[in-house]
Amino acid sequence: MNQISGLTRAVAYKKRVELQNKSDIEAGTGDLKSALWSAMAKERPDLYKQVSAYLDRKAQEGGT
């Protein structure tokens, strides 16, 4: 019975760690995207406008 309880705690801990790591990765990805867009808007406004227009068109098409 103790082994089952320990295994259950280990699985729960592993899932919690995986969830936290996923959140950390998503937060880092968001920061990277923000930095990229900011740099592109400042350094390459022409490219920024082209990429923005492209993404807008794709969003209107339904992502295809």
Coordinates of C-alpha atoms in Angstrom, one line a residue:
M1 CA 0.0 0.0 0.0
N2 CA 2.9 2.4 0.8
Q3 CA 4.4 1.7 -2.7
I4 CA 1.1 2.6 -4.4
S5 CA 0.8 5.8 -2.4
G6 CA 4.4 6.8 -3.2
L7 CA 3.9 6.0 -6.9
T8 CA 0.7 8.1 -7.0
R9 CA 2.6 11.0 -5.4
A10 CA 5.5 10.6 -7.9
V11 CA 3.1 10.7 -10.8
A12 CA 1.3 13.8 -9.5
Y13 CA 4.6 15.5 -8.9
K14 CA 5.8 14.7 -12.4
K15 CA 2.6 16.1 -14.0
R16 CA 2.9 19.2 -11.9
V17 CA 6.5 19.8 -13.0
E18 CA 5.6 19.1 -16.6
L19 CA 2.8 21.7 -16.4
Q20 CA 5.0 24.3 -14.8
N21 CA 7.7 23.7 -17.4
K22 CA 5.2 24.1 -20.2
S23 CA 4.0 27.4 -18.7
D24 CA 7.6 28.6 -18.4
I25 CA 8.3 27.7 -22.1
E26 CA 5.1 29.4 -23.2
A27 CA 6.0 32.6 -21.3
G28 CA 9.5 32.6 -22.8
T29 CA 8.1 32.1 -26.2
G30 CA 5.7 35.0 -25.7
D31 CA 8.6 37.2 -24.6
L32 CA 10.6 36.2 -27.7
K33 CA 7.8 37.0 -30.0
S34 CA 7.3 40.4 -28.4
A35 CA 11.0 41.2 -28.7
L36 CA 11.1 40.0 -32.3
W37 CA 8.0 42.1 -33.4
S38 CA 9.4 45.1 -31.6
A39 CA 12.8 44.8 -33.2
M40 CA 11.3 44.2 -36.6
A41 CA 9.0 47.2 -36.4
K42 CA 11.9 49.4 -35.4
E43 CA 14.7 48.0 -37.7
R44 CA 12.7 46.7 -40.7
P45 CA 9.3 48.5 -40.8
D46 CA 8.8 47.4 -44.4
L47 CA 9.2 43.7 -43.4
Y48 CA 7.0 44.3 -40.3
K49 CA 4.2 45.6 -42.5
Q50 CA 4.5 42.7 -45.0
V51 CA 4.4 40.1 -42.3
S52 CA 1.5 41.7 -40.5
A53 CA -0.5 42.0 -43.7
Y54 CA 0.3 38.3 -44.5
L55 CA -0.9 37.2 -41.1
D56 CA -4.0 39.3 -41.3
R57 CA -4.9 37.7 -44.7
K58 CA -4.3 34.2 -43.4
A59 CA -6.5 35.0 -40.3
Q60 CA -9.3 36.2 -42.6
E61 CA -8.9 33.1 -44.8
G62 CA -9.3 30.9 -41.7
G63 CA -5.7 30.0 -41.2
T64 CA -5.2 28.1 -44.5

